Amino acid sequence: MRTQYVATVPLDDERLSADLGRAAEFRYSEAYSNYLIGGPWKSCMLWARGGDGGDGVLTNYSYEQEPAFTEQGRELPYLQEIITKVADLGRLNFARLAVFSDSVIVPHRDYLELAEIPEGARSAHRVHIPLVTHDACFFSEHNVVYRMRKGEVWFFDASRIHSVASFSKEPRIHLILDLVDVPAPGPLVKVGEASDEERIPPGRLVARPALPEGEREALRRLADVLTMDSFNEVFSIVIKKHFRFDGGDDFAWRTMTELARECADPAVLPRTEELRRYFELERAADR
Ligand code: YCP
Ligand code: CO
């Protein structure tokens, strides 16, 4: 399903904070934090294949078992209610709470590592529902930057190149649902119509000014300080620029590759190319 806004679910702030208060005590997985530069990506399974909270790595669950609420999920009555109301439970593989702040996610595609899981069992559709968010949280898909607002249900096309930024220390908490692509009588998401087209409402799009030539020049000079030691810092600066300015298609990886070519450390270019392959093209379950 293409990225699109589907519906808004009314949230009961009191019941939500009661659940999130309890969830704050849970143990979170930091799986997938290698996609981030800055704070970690913390997730907690509320519904999973096999009903076990597991380690948060999507390839490490028993796909031959039925999904069910996990121990953590069973402690959160309001979130259980939301999950049950929104998703076709017959096709729901995973429901996770994901907490993230003051960090950026490297532009990547998801699901590459799920290729070995049988087609009828592997996740193919992702839904995001922001529970706590703020204006300094952004998503991007290719060169389009947008926001999701609290209580909105979005289909999120994780098979396309996407990136995320939070310019704030305030946590952003999303409920993320992963569903299988098998035929069923009803809709995947029961609260609204999904279409095959991309539909990011104009009010959610973030208009960025074109990257000024001076900024581009300044970024080029980062080649002077780029070594393997500063790789993450430089990449983070480049990704943040993508959320503030329109630098054109493929800005982050293209800029990083250009800087890698210019810089004095010969290890940087092969590492950049290797990372790019990992995040965009090929990634096996065991890597
Ligand atoms: C996402 N993809 O795009 C997740 C975050 C890395 C994998 C963690 O939201
Ligand atoms: Co992703």
Short mmCIF file of C-alpha atoms and ligand atoms in Angstrom, two decimals:
data_model
loop_
_atom_site.label_atom_id
_atom_site.label_comp_id
_atom_site.label_asym_id
_atom_site.label_seq_id
_atom_site.Cartn_x
_atom_site.Cartn_y
_atom_site.Cartn_z
CA MET A 1 0.00 0.00 0.00
CA ARG A 2 1.32 3.45 -0.90
CA THR A 3 1.92 5.92 1.92
CA GLN A 4 -1.36 7.60 2.73
CA TYR A 5 -3.45 9.08 5.46
CA VAL A 6 -6.44 6.82 6.13
CA ALA A 7 -8.40 8.15 9.07
CA THR A 8 -8.17 9.74 12.48
CA VAL A 9 -9.10 7.72 15.55
CA PRO A 10 -10.31 9.72 18.53
CA LEU A 11 -7.92 9.23 21.43
CA ASP A 12 -8.99 9.29 25.05
CA ASP A 13 -6.06 11.17 26.59
CA GLU A 14 -6.66 9.85 30.06
CA ARG A 15 -6.77 6.20 29.07
CA LEU A 16 -3.86 6.74 26.70
CA SER A 17 -1.64 8.25 29.39
CA ALA A 18 -2.57 5.45 31.79
CA ASP A 19 -1.36 2.87 29.24
CA LEU A 20 1.71 4.85 28.22
CA GLY A 21 2.59 5.35 31.88
CA ARG A 22 2.53 1.60 32.35
CA ALA A 23 4.40 1.03 29.09
CA ALA A 24 7.17 3.39 30.24
CA GLU A 25 8.11 0.71 32.78
CA PHE A 26 8.51 -2.01 30.13
CA ARG A 27 11.75 -3.29 28.77
CA TYR A 28 12.32 -2.10 25.21
CA SER A 29 14.33 -3.66 22.44
CA GLU A 30 16.93 -1.49 20.74
CA ALA A 31 16.89 -3.62 17.60
CA TYR A 32 17.25 -1.54 14.42
CA SER A 33 19.12 1.21 16.25
CA ASN A 34 21.86 0.76 13.65
CA TYR A 35 19.49 2.61 11.29
CA LEU A 36 19.72 5.67 13.51
CA ILE A 37 22.23 8.38 14.18
CA GLY A 38 21.51 9.96 17.54
CA GLY A 39 19.23 8.35 20.10
CA PRO A 40 18.20 4.68 19.82
CA TRP A 41 15.02 3.24 18.29
CA LYS A 42 13.18 1.54 21.10
CA SER A 43 10.37 -0.87 20.46
CA CYS A 44 8.11 -3.10 22.49
CA MET A 45 5.93 -5.84 20.99
CA LEU A 46 2.29 -5.74 22.04
CA TRP A 47 1.04 -8.33 19.55
CA ALA A 48 3.34 -10.78 17.82
CA ARG A 49 3.56 -14.05 15.96
CA GLY A 50 3.64 -16.66 18.69
CA GLY A 51 2.47 -14.14 21.30
CA ASP A 52 5.99 -13.77 22.66
CA GLY A 53 7.49 -10.29 23.12
CA GLY A 54 10.77 -11.61 21.72
CA ASP A 55 13.81 -9.50 20.91
CA GLY A 56 12.16 -7.03 18.53
CA VAL A 57 13.98 -8.37 15.44
CA LEU A 58 11.19 -9.18 13.00
CA THR A 59 12.95 -12.19 11.51
CA ASN A 60 13.30 -13.84 14.93
CA TYR A 61 9.63 -14.76 15.49
CA SER A 62 7.86 -18.08 14.90
CA TYR A 63 5.92 -17.34 11.76
CA GLU A 64 4.33 -20.80 11.86
CA GLN A 65 2.53 -19.83 15.06
CA GLU A 66 -0.62 -17.77 15.38
CA PRO A 67 -0.19 -14.17 16.50
CA ALA A 68 -1.55 -12.99 19.86
CA PHE A 69 -1.22 -10.19 22.38
CA THR A 70 2.05 -10.42 24.29
CA GLU A 71 2.43 -10.15 28.04
CA GLN A 72 3.08 -6.40 27.61
CA GLY A 73 0.14 -5.97 25.27
CA ARG A 74 -2.18 -7.63 27.77
CA GLU A 75 -1.27 -4.98 30.32
CA LEU A 76 -2.44 -2.14 28.08
CA PRO A 77 -6.23 -2.33 27.77
CA TYR A 78 -6.62 0.92 25.85
CA LEU A 79 -3.97 0.10 23.26
CA GLN A 80 -5.49 -3.39 22.91
CA GLU A 81 -8.77 -1.70 22.15
CA ILE A 82 -7.20 0.59 19.53
CA ILE A 83 -5.34 -2.28 17.86
CA THR A 84 -8.51 -4.40 17.76
CA LYS A 85 -10.58 -1.53 16.42
CA VAL A 86 -8.13 -0.50 13.70
CA ALA A 87 -6.56 -3.70 12.38
CA ASP A 88 -7.92 -6.85 10.80
CA LEU A 89 -6.49 -9.14 13.50
CA GLY A 90 -6.63 -12.05 11.07
CA ARG A 91 -3.85 -10.42 9.08
CA LEU A 92 -2.00 -8.63 11.87
CA ASN A 93 1.52 -10.02 12.40
CA PHE A 94 2.92 -7.45 14.82
CA ALA A 95 1.88 -4.41 16.82
CA ARG A 96 4.72 -2.47 18.41
CA LEU A 97 5.19 0.64 20.42
CA ALA A 98 8.13 2.56 18.99
CA VAL A 99 9.80 5.33 20.94
CA PHE A 100 12.28 7.71 19.40
CA SER A 101 13.69 11.18 20.07
CA ASP A 102 16.46 13.54 19.05
CA SER A 103 17.73 11.32 16.27
CA VAL A 104 17.63 10.67 12.55
CA ILE A 105 16.99 7.46 10.64
CA VAL A 106 19.20 6.83 7.63
CA PRO A 107 17.20 6.67 4.36
CA HIS A 108 16.36 2.99 3.88
CA ARG A 109 13.82 0.44 2.75
CA ASP A 110 12.29 -2.14 5.06
CA TYR A 111 11.23 -5.75 4.47
CA LEU A 112 14.37 -6.64 2.46
CA GLU A 113 15.38 -9.09 5.17
CA LEU A 114 11.95 -10.75 5.26
CA ALA A 115 12.39 -12.35 1.83
CA GLU A 116 13.00 -15.80 3.29
CA ILE A 117 9.73 -15.83 5.25
CA PRO A 118 6.91 -17.51 3.26
CA GLU A 119 4.85 -14.97 1.35
CA GLY A 120 1.56 -15.67 3.12
CA ALA A 121 3.21 -15.17 6.51
CA ARG A 122 5.56 -12.24 6.06
CA SER A 123 4.57 -8.66 6.74
CA ALA A 124 3.82 -6.64 3.65
CA HIS A 125 1.81 -3.66 4.91
CA ARG A 126 2.72 -1.25 7.65
CA VAL A 127 0.47 1.14 9.52
CA HIS A 128 1.62 3.98 11.77
CA ILE A 129 -0.53 5.61 14.44
CA PRO A 130 1.24 8.44 16.29
CA LEU A 131 0.23 8.44 19.96
CA VAL A 132 2.61 11.16 21.11
CA THR A 133 4.30 13.42 18.60
CA HIS A 134 5.24 17.03 17.98
CA ASP A 135 5.95 19.43 15.15
CA ALA A 136 9.67 18.70 15.15
CA CYS A 137 9.11 15.08 13.98
CA PHE A 138 9.31 14.46 10.26
CA PHE A 139 9.07 11.60 7.83
CA SER A 140 10.35 11.58 4.32
CA GLU A 141 9.63 9.32 1.40
CA HIS A 142 12.09 9.88 -1.43
CA ASN A 143 12.16 13.68 -1.62
CA VAL A 144 8.80 14.35 0.04
CA VAL A 145 8.82 15.48 3.66
CA TYR A 146 5.66 15.21 5.75
CA ARG A 147 4.27 14.89 9.25
CA MET A 148 1.80 12.48 10.78
CA ARG A 149 -0.34 13.89 13.56
CA LYS A 150 -1.49 12.29 16.78
CA GLY A 151 -4.31 9.78 16.36
CA GLU A 152 -3.94 9.56 12.60
CA VAL A 153 -3.87 6.16 10.95
CA TRP A 154 -1.43 6.01 8.05
CA PHE A 155 -0.46 3.33 5.60
CA PHE A 156 3.28 3.59 5.42
CA ASP A 157 5.00 2.25 2.32
CA ALA A 158 8.12 0.87 3.99
CA SER A 159 9.26 -0.69 0.71
CA ARG A 160 10.09 2.81 -0.58
CA ILE A 161 13.12 4.77 0.57
CA HIS A 162 12.16 6.58 3.75
CA SER A 163 13.85 8.54 6.46
CA VAL A 164 12.79 10.03 9.78
CA ALA A 165 13.98 12.89 11.96
CA SER A 166 13.14 14.16 15.39
CA PHE A 167 14.65 17.54 16.18
CA SER A 168 13.47 17.34 19.77
CA LYS A 169 14.31 15.59 23.00
CA GLU A 170 10.60 14.96 23.61
CA PRO A 171 9.81 11.32 22.90
CA ARG A 172 7.73 10.46 19.87
CA ILE A 173 5.63 7.35 20.46
CA HIS A 174 4.04 5.51 17.55
CA LEU A 175 1.95 2.39 17.40
CA ILE A 176 3.22 0.42 14.40
CA LEU A 177 1.21 -2.41 12.88
CA ASP A 178 2.58 -4.93 10.40
CA LEU A 179 0.14 -6.95 8.34
CA VAL A 180 0.35 -9.79 5.86
CA ASP A 181 -0.82 -9.54 2.29
CA VAL A 182 -3.34 -12.36 1.95
CA PRO A 183 -6.86 -12.11 0.56
CA ALA A 184 -9.57 -11.64 3.19
CA PRO A 185 -13.19 -10.49 3.07
CA GLY A 186 -12.78 -7.20 4.94
CA PRO A 187 -10.29 -4.32 4.76
CA LEU A 188 -6.82 -4.47 6.40
CA VAL A 189 -7.65 -1.38 8.36
CA LYS A 190 -11.22 -1.10 9.55
CA VAL A 191 -11.39 2.64 10.18
CA GLY A 192 -11.16 4.02 6.65
CA GLU A 193 -10.67 3.45 2.97
CA ALA A 194 -7.21 2.78 1.61
CA SER A 195 -6.35 3.38 -2.02
CA ASP A 196 -3.58 2.21 -4.33
CA GLU A 197 -2.47 5.78 -4.73
CA GLU A 198 -0.32 7.95 -2.60
CA ARG A 199 -2.37 10.44 -0.62
CA ILE A 200 -0.46 12.65 1.73
CA PRO A 201 -2.88 15.46 2.59
CA PRO A 202 -1.52 18.88 1.57
CA GLY A 203 -1.70 20.02 5.20
CA ARG A 204 0.77 17.29 6.20
CA LEU A 205 3.35 18.10 3.52
CA VAL A 206 6.31 20.15 4.67
CA ALA A 207 7.42 22.75 2.15
CA ARG A 208 11.18 23.18 2.26
CA PRO A 209 13.14 25.95 0.55
CA ALA A 210 15.55 24.83 -2.16
CA LEU A 211 18.99 24.20 -0.67
CA PRO A 212 20.82 27.54 -1.10
CA GLU A 213 24.12 27.47 -2.97
CA GLY A 214 25.94 28.69 0.15
CA GLU A 215 24.61 25.76 2.16
CA ARG A 216 25.62 23.36 -0.57
CA GLU A 217 29.12 24.84 -0.55
CA ALA A 218 29.31 24.56 3.24
CA LEU A 219 28.24 20.93 3.07
CA ARG A 220 30.93 20.23 0.46
CA ARG A 221 33.53 21.48 2.91
CA LEU A 222 32.53 18.68 5.28
CA ALA A 223 34.74 16.52 3.06
CA ASP A 224 37.67 18.25 4.78
CA VAL A 225 36.74 16.70 8.13
CA LEU A 226 35.14 13.45 6.94
CA THR A 227 36.95 10.33 8.13
CA MET A 228 35.61 7.05 9.50
CA ASP A 229 35.75 8.71 12.95
CA SER A 230 33.36 11.48 11.94
CA PHE A 231 31.25 9.42 9.53
CA ASN A 232 28.12 9.36 11.70
CA GLU A 233 28.31 13.02 12.64
CA VAL A 234 28.70 14.11 9.03
CA PHE A 235 25.95 11.77 7.81
CA SER A 236 23.63 13.10 10.51
CA ILE A 237 24.25 16.69 9.39
CA VAL A 238 23.50 15.72 5.80
CA ILE A 239 20.27 13.91 6.76
CA LYS A 240 19.13 16.84 8.88
CA LYS A 241 19.69 19.20 5.91
CA HIS A 242 17.38 16.98 3.84
CA PHE A 243 14.57 17.69 6.30
CA ARG A 244 15.19 21.45 6.30
CA PHE A 245 15.98 22.09 2.64
CA ASP A 246 15.13 20.50 -0.68
CA GLY A 247 18.46 19.35 -2.04
CA GLY A 248 16.94 17.30 -4.86
CA ASP A 249 16.35 13.59 -5.37
CA ASP A 250 18.40 11.15 -3.37
CA PHE A 251 20.02 14.05 -1.52
CA ALA A 252 21.34 12.24 1.57
CA TRP A 253 23.01 9.24 -0.04
CA ARG A 254 24.16 11.25 -3.06
CA THR A 255 25.76 13.95 -0.89
CA MET A 256 27.38 11.38 1.39
CA THR A 257 28.82 9.56 -1.63
CA GLU A 258 30.18 12.83 -3.06
CA LEU A 259 31.77 13.73 0.28
CA ALA A 260 33.19 10.22 0.58
CA ARG A 261 34.85 10.63 -2.85
CA GLU A 262 36.38 13.97 -1.89
CA CYS A 263 37.57 13.15 1.59
CA ALA A 264 41.07 12.07 2.57
CA ASP A 265 40.19 8.79 4.28
CA PRO A 266 40.12 5.99 1.67
CA ALA A 267 37.96 3.79 3.92
CA VAL A 268 34.97 6.14 3.73
CA LEU A 269 33.85 5.54 0.14
CA PRO A 270 33.71 1.74 0.31
CA ARG A 271 31.95 1.97 3.66
CA THR A 272 29.39 4.43 2.26
CA GLU A 273 28.72 2.15 -0.69
CA GLU A 274 28.42 -0.89 1.53
CA LEU A 275 25.98 0.85 3.87
CA ARG A 276 23.93 2.09 0.99
CA ARG A 277 23.58 -1.42 -0.40
CA TYR A 278 22.58 -2.67 3.03
CA PHE A 279 19.95 -0.02 3.65
CA GLU A 280 18.51 0.26 0.15
CA LEU A 281 19.09 -2.90 -1.79
CA GLU A 282 20.14 -6.11 -0.20
CA ARG A 283 19.94 -7.25 3.34
CA ALA A 284 19.74 -10.84 4.49
CA ALA A 285 18.06 -11.99 7.69
CA ASP A 286 21.39 -12.86 9.25
CA ARG A 287 22.99 -9.44 8.79
C1 YCP B 1 10.97 2.79 10.50
N1 YCP B 1 12.44 1.00 10.06
O1 YCP B 1 11.23 3.15 9.36
C2 YCP B 1 11.70 1.64 11.08
C3 YCP B 1 12.52 2.19 12.16
C4 YCP B 1 14.37 0.89 11.41
C5 YCP B 1 13.50 0.17 10.44
C6 YCP B 1 13.64 1.34 12.56
O2 YCP B 1 10.13 3.38 11.21
CO CO B 2 11.81 1.89 8.08
#
